[in-house]
Amino acid sequence: MYESIFNRQKQFYQSGKTRTLAFRIEALKQLKRGIQYYESDLLKAMKKDFNKGEAEAYLTEIGYVYNEINYTIKNLENWAETTKVKTPATHTGSISKVYKEPYGVVLIIAPWNYPFNLTIAPLIGAVSAGNTAILKPSEHTPTVAGVISNIIALAFPEKYVASVEGGIETNQSLLSLPFNYIFYTGSSHVGKIVMQSAAKHLTPITLELGGKSPAIVTKNADIKIAAKRIVWGKFLNAGQTCVAPDFVYVDASVKASLIYHMKRYTKKFYNNAFKTGTYMNIVNEQHFERLNDLIQGNVVYGGTARRATLTIEPTIIDDVDFSDDIMQEEIFGPILPVLEFRSLDKALLDVRDLPDPLALYIFTDKKSEAKTVIRSVPFGGGAVNDTVFHLANPHLPFGGRGNSGMGKYHGKYSFDTFTHEKSILHQTTAFDFPFRYPNAKLFNKFIKYLWK
Ligand code: NAD
């Protein structure tokens, strides 16, 4: 079934139409018009699927995507240009160029937590680079998936960009096709399945996965600011954010003060929303039950779970240990465990023992301390004295390493991700230095001189 869409896209790609700069820019404008047309449906769909409020939906999904489209349109000509690079003396007479070439037909598989952003942001990269694309939005946010399909159908013919709805089986049949690039966002578990499928066709991939991202707070931190920014990043989207601080690891000497202020800000930011039923819910029953089971131990804030609406109150748990259940996997919900350390060096060793997280946040006003943490722990990206906000800077590449993924995107990095750099040496025929050919007497001398 999907094979026919794939084949039509392949044919369309081979026609060369998607590759002109004018076509790509018009495609991005078309995409923006389609989103604008369906914007109110999109907002309603996010409300329906998991009670996502308008302000949050605009900030983290729709506005974010408009910004990426505008930024890409503004810079695309520059990014897409063939670039001339240096040519060494051994190649005298020739010039060297890097041509930007799309991969062809690409597959984009998205998760449910930012169901619009995480489907459309990679598409901006794919289209800007001149590819055709099949999108597979998440089945767990079906209303949003439906609106995405409407936007795509309005903006593009199916032979260019198509949105396919469905669950695991749909993914499995899509993954059996010989795509030229696969961009997957979701869990590390499914990331491995995607990688195995891609290996069958040697398809290059980007994997945007998750992990347990720590927020480390040292005794040199501005505690009030740390508390405020940690709870904002954690409880945004009801904690269902890939770069949310998963747990807090704080110096024992400032823990009481940090918890005091985290409770204060959580109450200020989210108490009213939770009370009045406007706080986002958990995406489905299975995740709700999983999270509910993790609410144990010394709960110092929140702890209420409403099964009828699948809502979990922003919750802070103190006195947590690395051996506790909540520390065994990515939480992906509004529960924040707090662990304490007595030595930063030891804390960094503990964090290094975990699989490489997607993000790490270090709160300190001491530059040398921040530098030590950044240098000594492997992680995707992050922030000093902030959480989550780094991903909204299009100049910063966004992606994980190891267990949290491979590859990167956002801004120019999205264009680069979906672009093959084709290297060409343009050689002269005006003369032909003999030294590189067999038995050339000067060859050894020349090369030895140059490459010694
Ligand atoms: P998921 O991996 O369960 O699902 C993502 C997609 O994979 C869905 O489209 C789903 O249909 C498909 N899928 C599920 N099981 C499959 C299978 N057996 N075979 C083939 N396809 C399958 O992820 P999720 O629950 O939707 O998202 C949560 C995870 O995503 C978290 O770990 C989170 O950290 C991560 N995430 C990462 C980023 C990032 O940018 N790095 C962003 C958001 C979420």
Short mmCIF file of C-alpha atoms and ligand atoms in Angstrom, two decimals, residues 108-114 118 136-140 166-173 175 183-191 193-194 197 207-212 240-244 283-284 287 330 332 358 391 398-400 404-405 409-410, ligand 1:
data_model
loop_
_atom_site.label_atom_id
_atom_site.label_comp_id
_atom_site.label_asym_id
_atom_site.label_seq_id
_atom_site.Cartn_x
_atom_site.Cartn_y
_atom_site.Cartn_z
CA ILE A 108 9.95 10.95 9.16
CA ILE A 109 8.54 9.08 12.18
CA ALA A 110 7.34 11.24 15.06
CA PRO A 111 6.30 10.71 18.71
CA TRP A 112 3.26 12.09 20.53
CA ASN A 113 4.72 14.47 23.10
CA TYR A 114 5.13 17.45 20.73
CA LEU A 118 8.35 16.89 15.98
CA LYS A 136 4.19 9.15 10.11
CA PRO A 137 2.75 11.18 13.00
CA SER A 138 2.07 9.40 16.29
CA GLU A 139 -1.04 7.27 16.70
CA HIS A 140 -1.25 8.31 20.37
CA GLY A 166 -1.38 4.41 11.76
CA GLY A 167 0.42 2.57 14.53
CA ILE A 168 3.19 0.05 14.85
CA GLU A 169 2.11 -2.04 11.84
CA THR A 170 2.09 1.03 9.63
CA ASN A 171 5.59 1.83 10.84
CA GLN A 172 6.75 -1.70 10.20
CA SER A 173 5.54 -1.68 6.62
CA LEU A 175 10.32 0.64 7.50
CA PHE A 183 14.53 10.55 10.62
CA TYR A 184 13.12 9.00 13.78
CA THR A 185 12.10 10.68 17.04
CA GLY A 186 10.96 8.53 19.96
CA SER A 187 12.14 6.02 22.52
CA SER A 188 15.57 4.37 22.51
CA HIS A 189 13.84 0.98 22.41
CA VAL A 190 12.09 1.71 19.08
CA GLY A 191 15.20 3.57 17.89
CA ILE A 193 14.21 -1.33 15.73
CA VAL A 194 14.44 1.58 13.29
CA SER A 197 15.39 -1.90 9.57
CA LEU A 207 17.73 9.04 15.83
CA GLU A 208 16.34 11.63 18.23
CA LEU A 209 15.85 9.63 21.42
CA GLY A 210 15.54 10.36 25.14
CA GLY A 211 17.15 9.47 28.46
CA LYS A 212 17.49 10.59 32.05
CA GLN A 240 6.45 14.83 28.67
CA THR A 241 9.47 16.56 27.15
CA CYS A 242 12.52 14.70 25.86
CA VAL A 243 14.88 17.32 27.33
CA ALA A 244 12.97 17.87 30.60
CA VAL A 283 -1.18 11.01 26.92
CA ASN A 284 -2.82 7.65 27.70
CA HIS A 287 1.61 6.02 30.72
CA GLU A 330 13.24 7.96 31.81
CA PHE A 332 8.59 11.34 31.00
CA LEU A 358 19.95 13.86 25.77
CA LEU A 391 16.59 23.80 21.90
CA PHE A 398 20.10 19.62 18.65
CA GLY A 399 20.62 15.88 19.11
CA GLY A 400 21.82 13.12 21.39
CA SER A 404 20.00 9.40 23.46
CA GLY A 405 20.48 9.17 19.70
CA TYR A 409 18.92 19.15 13.48
CA HIS A 410 17.34 22.63 13.91
P1 NAD B 1 7.85 5.54 20.72
O1 NAD B 1 9.23 5.18 20.35
O2 NAD B 1 7.02 4.57 21.49
O3 NAD B 1 7.00 5.92 19.44
C1 NAD B 1 7.50 6.74 18.41
C2 NAD B 1 7.02 6.21 17.08
O4 NAD B 1 7.50 4.88 16.93
C3 NAD B 1 5.50 6.17 16.92
O5 NAD B 1 5.18 6.69 15.65
C4 NAD B 1 5.16 4.68 16.99
O6 NAD B 1 4.11 4.31 16.16
C5 NAD B 1 6.43 4.02 16.54
N1 NAD B 1 6.62 2.67 17.12
C6 NAD B 1 6.33 2.27 18.39
N2 NAD B 1 6.65 0.97 18.56
C7 NAD B 1 7.15 0.53 17.37
C8 NAD B 1 7.66 -0.73 16.91
N3 NAD B 1 7.72 -1.81 17.70
N4 NAD B 1 8.10 -0.81 15.62
C9 NAD B 1 8.05 0.26 14.82
N5 NAD B 1 7.57 1.46 15.20
C10 NAD B 1 7.13 1.61 16.46
O7 NAD B 1 8.05 6.91 21.48
P2 NAD B 1 6.99 7.79 22.18
O8 NAD B 1 6.45 7.08 23.39
O9 NAD B 1 6.01 8.29 21.18
O10 NAD B 1 7.90 9.03 22.66
C11 NAD B 1 8.56 9.04 23.88
C12 NAD B 1 10.06 8.90 23.73
O11 NAD B 1 10.53 9.76 22.71
C13 NAD B 1 10.81 9.33 24.98
O12 NAD B 1 11.85 8.43 25.22
C14 NAD B 1 11.38 10.70 24.62
O13 NAD B 1 12.51 11.07 25.35
C15 NAD B 1 11.64 10.52 23.18
N6 NAD B 1 11.65 11.82 22.50
C16 NAD B 1 12.82 12.29 21.99
C17 NAD B 1 12.85 13.54 21.38
C18 NAD B 1 14.10 14.11 20.78
O14 NAD B 1 14.00 15.12 20.10
N7 NAD B 1 15.26 13.53 21.00
C19 NAD B 1 11.68 14.27 21.29
C20 NAD B 1 10.52 13.75 21.81
C21 NAD B 1 10.50 12.51 22.41
#
